[in-house]
Coordinates of C-alpha atoms and ligand atoms in Angstrom, one line a residue:
Chain E
M1405 CA 7.1 -11.7 -23.6
S1406 CA 4.8 -9.3 -25.4
S1407 CA 5.6 -5.7 -26.6
A1408 CA 3.4 -4.5 -23.6
A1409 CA 5.0 -1.6 -21.7
I1410 CA 2.9 -2.8 -18.6
E1411 CA 1.4 -6.1 -17.9
V1412 CA -0.3 -6.6 -14.9
R1413 CA -2.0 -10.1 -13.7
G1414 CA -4.2 -10.8 -10.6
L1415 CA -2.6 -7.9 -8.9
R1416 CA -3.4 -7.4 -5.0
K1417 CA -2.4 -5.3 -2.2
S1418 CA -3.4 -5.4 1.1
Y1419 CA -2.5 -3.0 4.0
G1420 CA -3.3 -5.2 7.0
E1421 CA -6.8 -5.5 7.1
V1422 CA -7.7 -3.1 4.3
E1423 CA -7.6 -4.7 0.8
A1424 CA -6.7 -2.0 -1.5
V1425 CA -6.4 -3.8 -4.8
R1426 CA -8.3 -6.7 -5.0
G1427 CA -7.1 -8.7 -8.2
I1428 CA -6.8 -6.4 -11.3
D1429 CA -5.7 -7.1 -15.0
F1430 CA -4.6 -4.9 -17.6
E1431 CA -1.9 -4.2 -20.2
V1432 CA -0.6 -0.7 -21.4
A1433 CA 0.8 -1.1 -25.1
A1434 CA 3.8 0.7 -25.8
G1435 CA 3.0 4.5 -27.2
E1436 CA -0.5 4.4 -25.5
V1437 CA -2.0 6.7 -22.7
F1438 CA -4.0 4.8 -20.5
A1439 CA -5.9 6.0 -17.5
L1440 CA -7.1 4.7 -14.1
L1441 CA -10.1 6.3 -13.7
G1442 CA -11.8 6.2 -9.9
P1443 CA -13.0 7.7 -6.8
N1444 CA -11.1 8.6 -3.8
G1445 CA -9.8 5.3 -2.2
A1446 CA -10.3 3.3 -5.4
G1447 CA -6.9 2.1 -5.3
K1448 CA -5.2 4.0 -8.1
T1449 CA -2.0 5.3 -6.1
T1450 CA -1.9 2.2 -4.6
T1451 CA -1.5 0.4 -8.2
V1452 CA 0.6 3.0 -9.8
E1453 CA 3.2 3.2 -7.0
I1454 CA 3.6 -1.0 -7.0
L1455 CA 4.3 -0.6 -10.8
E1456 CA 7.1 2.1 -10.0
G1457 CA 8.6 0.0 -7.7
I1458 CA 8.1 1.9 -4.4
R1459 CA 5.3 -0.2 -3.1
Q1460 CA 5.5 -4.1 -2.5
R1461 CA 2.7 -6.0 -4.3
T1462 CA 1.1 -8.6 -1.7
S1463 CA 0.6 -11.0 -5.0
G1464 CA 0.0 -11.1 -8.9
D1465 CA 2.3 -10.8 -11.7
V1466 CA 3.7 -7.3 -12.9
R1467 CA 5.9 -6.6 -15.5
V1468 CA 6.9 -2.9 -16.5
L1469 CA 9.3 -2.5 -19.4
G1470 CA 9.8 -6.1 -18.9
F1471 CA 11.4 -5.6 -15.4
D1472 CA 9.8 -7.0 -12.3
P1473 CA 9.1 -3.9 -10.1
D1474 CA 9.9 -5.7 -6.8
R1475 CA 13.1 -7.3 -7.9
Q1476 CA 14.6 -5.2 -10.7
K1477 CA 14.2 -1.7 -9.0
M1478 CA 17.1 0.2 -10.2
Q1479 CA 17.0 -0.8 -13.9
L1480 CA 13.2 0.0 -13.8
K1481 CA 13.5 3.5 -12.0
D1482 CA 16.1 4.4 -14.2
R1483 CA 13.8 4.2 -17.3
I1484 CA 10.7 5.6 -16.1
G1485 CA 9.5 8.9 -15.2
V1486 CA 7.2 9.3 -12.1
C1487 CA 5.1 12.3 -10.9
L1488 CA 3.8 11.1 -7.4
Q1489 CA 0.7 12.5 -5.9
S1490 CA 2.1 13.7 -2.8
T1491 CA 5.7 15.1 -2.8
N1492 CA 7.6 18.1 -2.1
F1493 CA 11.0 19.3 -1.9
P1494 CA 13.0 21.5 0.6
D1495 CA 11.9 25.0 0.6
K1496 CA 15.1 26.3 -0.2
M1497 CA 15.8 24.5 -3.1
R1498 CA 15.9 26.2 -6.4
V1499 CA 14.1 25.2 -9.4
R1500 CA 17.2 24.7 -11.6
E1501 CA 19.0 22.9 -8.6
A1502 CA 16.3 20.3 -8.3
L1503 CA 16.4 19.5 -12.1
D1504 CA 20.2 19.5 -12.0
L1505 CA 20.2 17.0 -8.9
F1506 CA 17.6 14.5 -10.5
G1507 CA 19.4 14.6 -13.6
S1508 CA 22.5 13.4 -11.9
F1509 CA 20.8 10.2 -10.8
Y1510 CA 20.2 9.1 -14.3
S1511 CA 22.1 7.3 -16.7
Q1512 CA 20.6 9.7 -19.4
T1513 CA 19.2 12.9 -19.3
R1514 CA 17.4 15.4 -21.2
G1515 CA 19.1 18.7 -19.8
T1516 CA 17.8 21.3 -17.3
A1517 CA 17.4 24.0 -20.2
A1518 CA 15.0 22.0 -22.5
L1519 CA 13.1 21.3 -19.4
L1520 CA 12.9 24.6 -18.1
G1521 CA 11.6 25.6 -21.4
R1522 CA 9.3 22.9 -21.9
L1523 CA 7.6 23.5 -18.9
Q1524 CA 7.4 27.2 -19.1
L1525 CA 9.4 27.4 -15.9
E1526 CA 12.4 29.7 -17.3
E1527 CA 11.3 32.8 -15.1
K1528 CA 11.1 30.5 -12.3
R1529 CA 14.8 28.7 -12.7
D1530 CA 16.6 30.8 -9.9
A1531 CA 13.1 30.7 -7.4
F1532 CA 13.2 28.7 -4.5
Y1533 CA 10.9 26.1 -4.4
G1534 CA 9.1 27.2 -1.3
T1535 CA 8.1 30.2 -3.0
L1536 CA 6.3 28.4 -6.0
S1537 CA 2.5 28.5 -6.9
G1538 CA 0.8 24.9 -6.8
G1539 CA 0.6 25.1 -10.6
Q1540 CA 4.4 26.0 -10.9
K1541 CA 5.1 23.0 -8.2
Q1542 CA 3.0 20.9 -10.3
R1543 CA 4.9 22.0 -13.5
L1544 CA 8.2 21.0 -11.8
A1545 CA 7.4 18.0 -10.4
I1546 CA 6.4 16.9 -14.4
A1547 CA 9.6 18.5 -15.4
L1548 CA 11.6 16.1 -13.0
A1549 CA 9.5 13.1 -14.0
L1550 CA 10.8 13.9 -17.7
V1551 CA 14.3 14.4 -16.7
N1552 CA 15.7 10.8 -18.0
N1553 CA 13.8 11.1 -20.9
P1554 CA 11.4 8.2 -20.0
A1555 CA 10.4 5.5 -21.8
L1556 CA 7.1 5.5 -19.7
L1557 CA 5.7 7.9 -17.6
F1558 CA 3.5 7.8 -14.7
L1559 CA 1.3 10.7 -13.6
D1560 CA -0.8 10.2 -10.5
E1561 CA -3.4 12.9 -10.5
P1562 CA -1.4 15.3 -12.3
T1563 CA -4.3 18.2 -12.4
S1564 CA -5.8 17.7 -9.1
G1565 CA -6.4 20.8 -7.2
L1566 CA -4.9 23.0 -9.9
D1567 CA -7.0 25.6 -11.7
P1568 CA -8.7 25.2 -14.8
Q1569 CA -6.1 27.3 -16.7
V1570 CA -3.3 25.0 -15.5
R1571 CA -5.0 22.2 -15.8
L1572 CA -5.4 22.9 -19.4
E1573 CA -1.8 23.7 -19.9
I1574 CA -0.9 20.4 -18.4
H1575 CA -3.6 18.7 -20.9
A1576 CA -2.0 20.3 -23.6
L1577 CA 1.7 18.9 -22.5
I1578 CA 0.3 15.3 -21.7
A1579 CA -1.3 15.6 -25.5
Q1580 CA 2.2 16.7 -26.8
L1581 CA 4.0 13.8 -25.2
R1582 CA 1.4 11.6 -26.6
A1583 CA 2.1 12.7 -29.9
E1584 CA 5.6 12.1 -29.4
G1585 CA 5.0 8.3 -28.6
C1586 CA 5.7 8.5 -25.2
T1587 CA 3.8 5.6 -23.1
I1588 CA 2.0 7.2 -20.1
L1589 CA -0.2 5.8 -17.2
L1590 CA -2.2 8.7 -15.4
T1591 CA -4.9 8.1 -12.9
T1592 CA -7.4 10.9 -12.4
H1593 CA -11.0 11.5 -11.4
Y1594 CA -11.9 13.8 -14.0
I1595 CA -13.8 12.2 -16.6
E1596 CA -13.1 14.7 -19.3
E1597 CA -9.5 14.3 -18.6
A1598 CA -9.9 10.5 -19.2
E1599 CA -12.0 11.0 -22.2
R1600 CA -9.8 13.7 -23.8
L1601 CA -6.7 12.4 -23.4
C1602 CA -6.4 8.7 -23.3
D1603 CA -6.5 6.0 -25.5
R1604 CA -7.9 3.6 -23.1
V1605 CA -9.3 3.9 -19.7
A1606 CA -9.9 1.5 -16.9
I1607 CA -12.6 2.5 -14.6
I1608 CA -11.5 1.3 -11.2
D1609 CA -13.4 1.3 -7.8
E1610 CA -13.0 -0.4 -4.6
G1611 CA -9.9 -2.0 -5.8
R1612 CA -11.4 -3.7 -8.9
I1613 CA -11.3 -3.0 -12.5
V1614 CA -15.4 -2.3 -13.6
A1615 CA -14.9 -1.6 -17.0
L1616 CA -12.1 -1.1 -19.6
G1617 CA -11.8 -0.1 -23.0
T1618 CA -11.4 2.9 -25.3
P1619 CA -13.8 6.1 -24.3
R1620 CA -16.3 5.1 -27.2
E1621 CA -16.3 1.4 -26.4
L1622 CA -17.0 2.5 -22.7
Q1623 CA -19.7 4.7 -23.6
K1624 CA -20.9 2.1 -25.6
A1625 CA -21.0 -0.7 -22.8
G1626 CA -22.3 1.3 -20.8
E1627 CA -25.8 0.8 -22.1
A1628 CA -26.3 4.4 -21.2
E1629 CA -28.0 6.1 -24.0
S1630 CA -28.0 9.1 -26.0
S1631 CA -30.5 11.7 -25.8
V1632 CA -32.2 14.2 -28.3
T1633 CA -33.8 17.4 -27.2
I1634 CA -36.0 19.6 -29.3
L1635 CA -37.0 23.2 -28.2
C1636 CA -40.4 24.1 -30.0
D1637 CA -42.0 27.8 -30.5
Q1638 CA -45.1 26.4 -29.1
T1639 CA -46.3 24.0 -26.2
L1640 CA -46.8 20.5 -27.0
I1641 CA -49.0 19.9 -24.0
G1642 CA -52.4 18.5 -25.5
R1643 CA -51.2 17.2 -28.3
N1644 CA -51.1 13.5 -29.5
L1645 CA -47.7 12.8 -29.6
P1646 CA -46.7 9.8 -31.7
A1647 CA -44.3 7.1 -30.6
W1648 CA -40.8 8.2 -31.7
P1649 CA -38.7 5.6 -33.6
G1650 CA -36.1 4.3 -31.6
A1651 CA -37.0 6.1 -28.6
T1652 CA -37.2 4.3 -25.3
K1653 CA -38.5 6.9 -23.0
T1654 CA -39.6 10.7 -23.6
E1655 CA -39.8 13.7 -21.2
L1656 CA -41.7 16.7 -21.6
S1657 CA -40.8 20.1 -19.7
D1658 CA -43.2 21.7 -17.7
D1659 CA -44.0 24.5 -20.1
G1660 CA -44.3 21.6 -22.9
R1661 CA -41.7 23.3 -25.4
R1662 CA -38.7 21.1 -24.6
L1663 CA -39.2 17.7 -25.5
T1664 CA -36.5 15.1 -24.7
A1665 CA -36.1 11.6 -26.0
H1666 CA -33.7 8.7 -24.9
S1667 CA -32.5 6.6 -27.9
A1668 CA -30.0 4.4 -28.8
H1669 CA -30.5 5.5 -32.3
P1670 CA -30.7 9.2 -31.9
A1671 CA -30.3 10.1 -35.9
R1672 CA -33.7 7.9 -36.2
T1673 CA -35.5 9.6 -33.5
L1674 CA -34.4 13.0 -34.3
A1675 CA -35.2 12.5 -38.0
G1676 CA -39.0 11.1 -37.1
M1677 CA -39.3 14.3 -34.8
L1678 CA -38.3 16.8 -37.5
N1679 CA -40.9 15.0 -39.6
W1680 CA -43.7 15.2 -37.3
L1681 CA -42.9 19.1 -36.4
E1682 CA -43.0 19.7 -40.3
V1683 CA -46.2 17.8 -40.8
S1684 CA -47.7 19.3 -37.5
R1685 CA -46.6 23.0 -38.7
I1686 CA -44.8 23.8 -35.3
G1687 CA -41.5 25.8 -35.5
L1688 CA -38.2 24.6 -34.3
E1689 CA -36.1 26.9 -32.2
D1690 CA -33.3 24.4 -31.0
V1691 CA -31.8 21.0 -31.4
R1692 CA -29.4 19.2 -29.1
L1693 CA -27.9 15.8 -29.3
S1694 CA -26.1 14.6 -26.2
R1695 CA -24.0 11.1 -26.2
P1696 CA -23.6 9.5 -23.0
T1697 CA -20.4 10.6 -21.4
L1698 CA -17.9 8.2 -19.1
E1699 CA -19.7 10.0 -16.2
D1700 CA -22.8 8.0 -17.2
V1701 CA -20.9 4.9 -17.5
F1702 CA -19.1 5.5 -14.5
I1703 CA -22.4 5.9 -12.7
A1704 CA -24.0 3.0 -14.5
M1705 CA -21.0 0.8 -13.6
T1706 CA -20.6 1.8 -9.9
G1707 CA -23.8 3.3 -8.7
K1708 CA -21.7 6.4 -7.5
R1709 CA -20.5 9.7 -8.7
L1710 CA -17.2 10.9 -9.0
R1711 CA -16.1 14.1 -7.2
E1712 CA -15.3 17.2 -9.2
Chain N
M1194 CA 29.1 8.8 -8.3
K1195 CA 27.6 11.6 -9.8
A1196 CA 24.9 11.2 -7.5
Y1197 CA 27.2 11.7 -4.4
L1198 CA 29.0 14.8 -6.0
S1199 CA 25.6 16.3 -6.7
L1200 CA 23.8 15.6 -3.4
I1201 CA 27.0 16.7 -1.6
R1202 CA 26.8 20.0 -3.5
I1203 CA 23.0 20.5 -2.8
D1204 CA 23.2 19.3 0.9
L1205 CA 25.9 22.1 1.5
K1206 CA 24.2 24.8 -0.2
L1207 CA 20.7 23.8 1.7
A1208 CA 22.7 23.8 4.9
F1209 CA 24.3 27.3 4.3
R1210 CA 20.9 29.0 3.1
Q1211 CA 19.5 28.2 6.6
K1212 CA 20.0 30.6 9.5
V1213 CA 19.8 28.0 12.1
V1214 CA 22.4 25.8 10.8
I1215 CA 24.7 28.6 11.0
F1216 CA 23.6 29.6 14.4
F1217 CA 23.9 26.2 15.9
N1218 CA 26.9 25.3 14.2
L1219 CA 29.0 28.4 14.4
L1220 CA 27.3 31.3 16.3
M1221 CA 26.3 29.6 19.8
P1222 CA 29.2 27.3 20.0
L1223 CA 31.4 30.5 19.6
A1224 CA 29.5 32.3 22.1
L1225 CA 29.7 29.3 24.4
F1226 CA 33.2 29.0 24.0
M1227 CA 33.7 32.9 24.8
I1228 CA 31.5 32.7 27.8
F1229 CA 33.8 29.8 29.5
A1230 CA 36.8 31.3 28.4
E1231 CA 36.0 34.6 30.0
I1232 CA 34.8 32.7 33.1
N1233 CA 38.1 30.4 33.0
R1234 CA 40.2 33.5 32.8
T1235 CA 38.9 35.4 35.7
E1236 CA 38.6 32.0 38.1
R1237 CA 41.9 30.7 36.6
S1238 CA 40.3 27.5 37.1
G1239 CA 42.1 25.6 34.1
G1240 CA 43.8 25.8 30.9
I1241 CA 42.1 27.1 28.0
G1242 CA 42.5 23.6 26.6
D1243 CA 39.9 22.5 28.9
V1244 CA 37.6 24.9 27.6
V1245 CA 38.4 24.0 23.9
T1246 CA 37.8 20.4 24.7
M1247 CA 34.3 20.9 26.5
V1248 CA 33.0 23.3 24.1
S1249 CA 34.3 21.0 21.0
V1250 CA 32.3 18.1 22.5
I1251 CA 29.0 20.0 23.0
G1252 CA 29.2 21.1 19.5
I1253 CA 30.1 17.9 18.0
L1254 CA 27.1 16.2 20.0
G1255 CA 24.9 19.0 18.7
T1256 CA 25.8 19.0 15.1
G1257 CA 25.8 15.2 14.9
L1258 CA 22.7 14.5 16.9
F1259 CA 20.5 17.5 16.1
G1260 CA 21.9 17.8 12.7
A1261 CA 21.4 14.5 11.5
G1262 CA 19.0 13.1 13.7
M1263 CA 16.1 15.9 13.3
R1264 CA 16.6 16.3 9.4
A1265 CA 15.6 13.0 8.2
A1266 CA 12.6 12.7 10.2
Q1267 CA 11.6 15.9 8.9
E1268 CA 12.2 15.3 5.5
R1269 CA 10.2 12.0 5.7
E1270 CA 7.4 13.5 7.4
A1271 CA 7.2 16.4 4.4
N1272 CA 7.3 13.7 2.0
V1273 CA 10.7 14.8 0.7
L1274 CA 12.4 11.4 0.6
R1275 CA 9.2 10.0 -1.2
R1276 CA 10.6 11.6 -4.2
Y1277 CA 14.0 10.4 -3.9
K1278 CA 12.8 6.9 -3.6
V1279 CA 11.3 7.1 -7.2
A1280 CA 14.7 7.7 -8.5
P1281 CA 17.4 5.2 -9.2
I1282 CA 19.6 5.8 -6.2
T1283 CA 20.2 3.9 -2.4
P1284 CA 20.0 5.6 0.6
L1285 CA 24.0 5.7 0.9
P1286 CA 24.8 9.1 -1.2
L1287 CA 22.3 11.0 1.0
L1288 CA 23.8 9.5 4.1
V1289 CA 27.2 10.2 2.9
A1290 CA 26.3 13.8 1.9
S1291 CA 24.7 14.5 5.4
M1292 CA 27.9 13.2 6.8
V1293 CA 29.8 15.6 4.6
T1294 CA 27.8 18.7 5.4
G1295 CA 28.2 17.6 9.1
L1296 CA 31.8 18.3 8.4
A1297 CA 31.6 21.2 6.2
V1298 CA 29.5 23.0 8.6
Y1299 CA 31.4 21.9 11.9
M1300 CA 35.0 22.3 11.1
P1301 CA 35.0 26.0 10.1
F1302 CA 33.8 26.6 13.7
V1303 CA 36.6 24.4 15.1
V1304 CA 39.3 26.4 13.3
L1305 CA 37.8 29.8 14.4
M1306 CA 37.6 28.7 18.0
L1307 CA 41.4 27.5 17.9
T1308 CA 42.1 30.9 16.4
V1309 CA 40.5 32.8 18.8
A1310 CA 41.9 30.6 21.7
H1311 CA 45.3 31.2 20.6
V1312 CA 44.9 35.2 19.8
R1313 CA 42.8 36.1 22.8
Y1314 CA 43.6 33.7 25.3
G1315 CA 46.9 32.9 24.5
M1316 CA 46.7 29.0 23.7
N1317 CA 49.7 27.7 22.1
V1318 CA 49.4 26.7 18.6
P1319 CA 49.0 22.9 18.9
S1320 CA 52.2 21.5 17.5
N1321 CA 50.0 18.2 16.3
L1322 CA 47.3 20.6 14.9
V1323 CA 46.5 17.9 12.1
S1324 CA 45.7 15.3 14.9
V1325 CA 43.5 17.8 16.6
L1326 CA 41.4 18.5 13.7
V1327 CA 41.4 14.8 12.3
F1328 CA 40.2 13.7 15.8
I1329 CA 37.5 16.1 16.0
A1330 CA 36.4 15.2 12.4
L1331 CA 36.1 11.3 13.6
G1332 CA 34.1 12.6 16.5
V1333 CA 31.9 14.6 14.1
T1334 CA 31.3 11.5 11.9
A1335 CA 30.8 9.1 14.7
I1336 CA 28.1 11.2 16.3
R1337 CA 26.5 11.9 13.1
S1338 CA 26.3 8.1 12.2
I1339 CA 24.4 7.8 15.4
G1340 CA 22.1 10.7 14.6
L1341 CA 21.5 9.1 11.2
I1342 CA 20.3 5.7 12.9
V1343 CA 17.9 8.1 15.3
G1344 CA 16.4 9.8 12.1
A1345 CA 16.0 6.3 10.5
V1346 CA 14.1 4.5 13.3
V1347 CA 11.7 7.4 14.7
N1348 CA 8.4 8.1 13.4
S1349 CA 7.9 11.7 13.6
T1350 CA 10.2 14.8 14.2
Q1351 CA 8.5 14.9 17.9
E1352 CA 10.0 11.6 18.5
S1353 CA 13.2 12.2 16.8
G1354 CA 13.5 15.5 19.1
I1355 CA 12.7 13.6 22.2
L1356 CA 15.4 10.9 21.4
V1357 CA 18.0 13.3 20.4
Q1358 CA 17.6 15.4 23.6
V1359 CA 17.8 12.2 25.7
L1360 CA 21.0 11.0 24.0
Y1361 CA 22.5 14.4 23.9
M1362 CA 22.1 15.0 27.6
S1363 CA 23.3 11.4 28.4
M1364 CA 26.3 11.7 26.5
L1365 CA 27.3 15.1 27.5
F1366 CA 27.2 14.0 31.0
L1367 CA 28.7 10.4 30.9
S1368 CA 31.7 11.8 28.1
G1369 CA 32.9 14.0 31.1
A1370 CA 33.1 16.9 29.0
T1371 CA 31.2 18.9 31.5
F1372 CA 31.6 16.9 34.6
P1373 CA 34.8 15.2 35.5
T1374 CA 34.6 11.9 35.2
Q1375 CA 37.1 11.6 38.5
M1376 CA 34.1 12.4 40.3
F1377 CA 32.0 9.4 38.9
P1378 CA 31.6 6.3 41.1
A1379 CA 33.6 3.1 39.4
W1380 CA 30.5 1.9 38.0
L1381 CA 29.6 5.0 36.4
L1382 CA 33.4 5.2 35.0
K1383 CA 32.7 1.5 33.5
V1384 CA 29.5 2.7 31.8
S1385 CA 31.2 5.9 30.4
R1386 CA 33.5 3.5 28.8
F1387 CA 30.5 2.7 26.2
V1388 CA 29.9 5.8 25.4
P1389 CA 31.6 7.1 22.1
A1390 CA 31.7 10.9 23.2
A1391 CA 33.7 9.9 26.3
Y1392 CA 36.4 8.7 23.6
I1393 CA 36.1 12.3 21.9
V1394 CA 36.8 13.8 25.3
N1395 CA 39.6 11.6 26.5
G1396 CA 41.3 11.9 23.0
L1397 CA 41.1 15.4 23.0
Q1398 CA 42.5 15.9 26.3
S1399 CA 45.5 13.9 25.5
I1400 CA 46.0 15.4 22.3
L1401 CA 45.4 19.2 23.2
L1402 CA 46.6 19.1 26.6
R1403 CA 49.2 16.6 26.8
H1404 CA 50.6 16.9 23.1
E1405 CA 50.2 13.4 22.1
T1406 CA 49.1 12.4 18.4
L1407 CA 46.4 10.8 16.8
W1408 CA 48.8 7.6 16.8
T1409 CA 49.2 7.3 20.2
N1410 CA 45.6 7.5 20.6
W1411 CA 44.7 4.9 18.0
P1412 CA 42.4 3.0 20.1
G1413 CA 40.2 5.9 20.4
A1414 CA 40.4 7.0 17.1
A1415 CA 39.3 3.5 16.0
A1416 CA 36.4 3.2 17.9
L1417 CA 35.4 6.5 16.6
L1418 CA 36.0 5.1 13.1
L1419 CA 34.1 2.2 13.8
T1420 CA 31.2 3.9 15.1
T1421 CA 31.1 5.9 12.0
A1422 CA 31.4 2.6 9.7
V1423 CA 28.7 0.5 11.7
G1424 CA 26.5 3.7 12.3
L1425 CA 26.3 4.2 8.3
L1426 CA 26.0 0.8 7.5
L1427 CA 22.9 0.7 10.1
S1428 CA 21.6 3.9 8.8
V1429 CA 21.5 2.3 5.3
K1430 CA 19.7 -0.9 6.7
L1431 CA 17.2 1.2 8.7
F1432 CA 16.8 3.8 6.2
R1433 CA 12.9 4.7 5.6
W1434 CA 11.9 6.7 2.6
E1435 CA 8.4 7.3 3.9
K1436 CA 6.5 7.2 6.9
E1437 CA 4.3 4.7 6.0
E1438 CA 7.2 2.0 5.7
K1439 CA 7.6 0.2 9.2
L1440 CA 10.6 -0.8 10.3
R1441 CA 10.9 -4.6 9.1
P1442 CA 11.5 -7.4 11.9
A1443 CA 14.7 -7.9 10.2
A1444 CA 15.6 -4.3 10.6
K1445 CA 14.8 -4.5 14.1
L1446 CA 17.4 -7.3 14.5
W1447 CA 19.9 -4.8 12.7
L1448 CA 18.7 -2.2 15.5
L1449 CA 20.3 -4.6 18.0
A1450 CA 23.6 -3.9 16.3
V1451 CA 23.3 -0.3 17.0
L1452 CA 24.8 -1.3 20.4
L1453 CA 27.9 -2.9 18.8
P1454 CA 29.8 0.1 18.4
F1455 CA 29.3 1.1 21.9
A1456 CA 29.8 -2.3 23.2
L1457 CA 33.0 -3.4 21.6
P1458 CA 35.3 -0.7 22.7
G1459 CA 33.6 -0.5 26.0
L1460 CA 34.2 -4.4 26.4
W1461 CA 37.8 -4.0 25.2
H1462 CA 38.3 -1.5 27.8
L1463 CA 37.0 -3.7 30.6
Y1464 CA 38.6 -6.8 29.3
T1465 CA 42.4 -4.9 28.8
G1466 CA 41.6 -3.2 32.1
A1467 CA 42.7 0.1 30.7
Ligands
ATP1972 N1 0.2 3.3 3.4 C1 -1.2 2.6 3.7 N2 -1.5 2.1 4.7 C2 -2.6 1.6 4.9 N3 -3.7 1.8 4.0 C3 -3.4 2.7 3.0 C4 -2.1 3.0 2.6 N4 -2.3 3.4 1.4 C5 -3.5 3.5 0.9 N5 -4.3 3.1 1.6 C6 -5.5 2.9 1.6 O1 -6.0 1.8 0.4 C7 -7.0 2.3 -0.3 C8 -6.5 2.8 -1.6 O2 -5.9 3.7 -1.4 P1 -5.3 4.7 -2.8 O3 -4.5 5.7 -2.4 O4 -4.5 3.8 -3.6 O5 -6.2 5.2 -3.3 P2 -6.5 6.4 -4.5 O6 -7.4 5.4 -5.8 O7 -5.0 6.8 -5.0 O8 -7.4 7.5 -3.8 P3 -7.2 9.2 -4.2 O9 -8.1 9.6 -5.0 O10 -7.8 9.7 -2.8 O11 -5.8 9.5 -4.3 C9 -7.7 3.3 0.7 O12 -8.5 2.9 1.5 C10 -6.4 3.9 1.8 O13 -7.0 4.2 3.0
MG1973 MG1 -4.1 8.5 -5.5

């Protein structure tokens, strides 16, 4: 077998009539941060929970750290860290107690004190779970996922429903773990999360992977173009505009001062525009170049918008 | 082994942090005991030993069925058990911890009740105190293991509440704890042979009132031990970590075996004609 941390071939899962996962394939290499990006009900949770050994697959081949999650549950669970999309703890359990308790289940542990520090939960160490804020609960959930110093970490929507500040903290933590060489599989609906944090992204929709690659590759493959926008000091209405090099489509704002050109070769297009402005003696007030985002790719691939 | 110890420790802490647990396992049975003991004293209707037996059984059924039966359903419903599912543990340490906690919250009450019975109501200190305590402890584990099965098979806290009530009421009645079995018709008496709680009542009556020991009551003690073992085994087999898990067909067959701890001692009794 290869050194992939996760290998998935032809994975399918049905809940009665509902086909949640309809034959997906992907690999996650050791040390890689991989995202499953998709809208509600796409099959993300179903997929990761099969890999974690807590749901049974209907068919397909799955290897996680070399184990079959259906057959070698205990060995697998001992080596992975999991942050579930929906869990809870008893209200009267203290933060420190939860970490000690879960630490005792594994053959190796990282130590409660270190985790409290890392997740900024020190002041809350003696607080009851029921008194924690949403962000603190989520930090505890992540701390618990790290309790066994896992070789592979699963984070199912680690930042959903959290305020932007907490989300940024969790992003920083994931970046840190990535730098330490931890393999991470995360699911998200947030495009920028996938774009910013991940080495590779699989876009999943209705139980199928519709695109897979690095964020850059996906941007290219999505056939979505860059756009160049210039803001001029006077209106361009009534002027005879040339065909811009490389541009496929142009738009002019109502007041005629803002010109946008879509182009597969934005640098060439921009150079052409600047040249023409110079020759025509038109002043330039602002320039903007936008590259296509994963959002554009997502819309191009699925015809849907992700919720924000 | 570490998992067993830490689960027992946290389970005990959680139990003692909850006011309802203290209320139902200590205050309420104690109040019940005082009321019945006072009535008993003014009416001179029987020995204080009868009151101790009755209140013990009421308490054992309460702590076993409500304590164990409702808790698992609640924790499953609240997605608490799911988190344990991703850890490398089996259900057994969770269930054992629940069993130990049941004993730890209930046995102090028993000691307190015996003390009050002695100091205030003049009951002799049982010469076979160890037998009394061990027998009650066996009663707790037996009923609690039935509670654990209930917790495993129900789909919601609500369902669990209903099933627990039904079991509680019928076992209380059939055990003869509140209503003397001498007044049962013959067929009902036979039915009561199949109820574990009846063994607790009979055993306690012999040990407490007739000063017998655990050894002379070994069939009753064995029946309770068997109930505990089979109940625990079944609750491991039937255990569900999350509400989406349906009872598997194989598990339903196991469920038939629930009847076993009830049936075996009952059949044995019918057979030997005891
Ligand atoms: N236990 C279950 N029983 C029946 N159907 C289920 C179950 N779990 C999930 N499904 C269905 O399977 C599909 C995929 O669900 P899943 O939870 O995997 O999606 P998801 O991508 O994680 O969505 P979200 O972003 O909302 O978390 C959905 O249609 C869902 O209704
Ligand atoms: Mg999900």
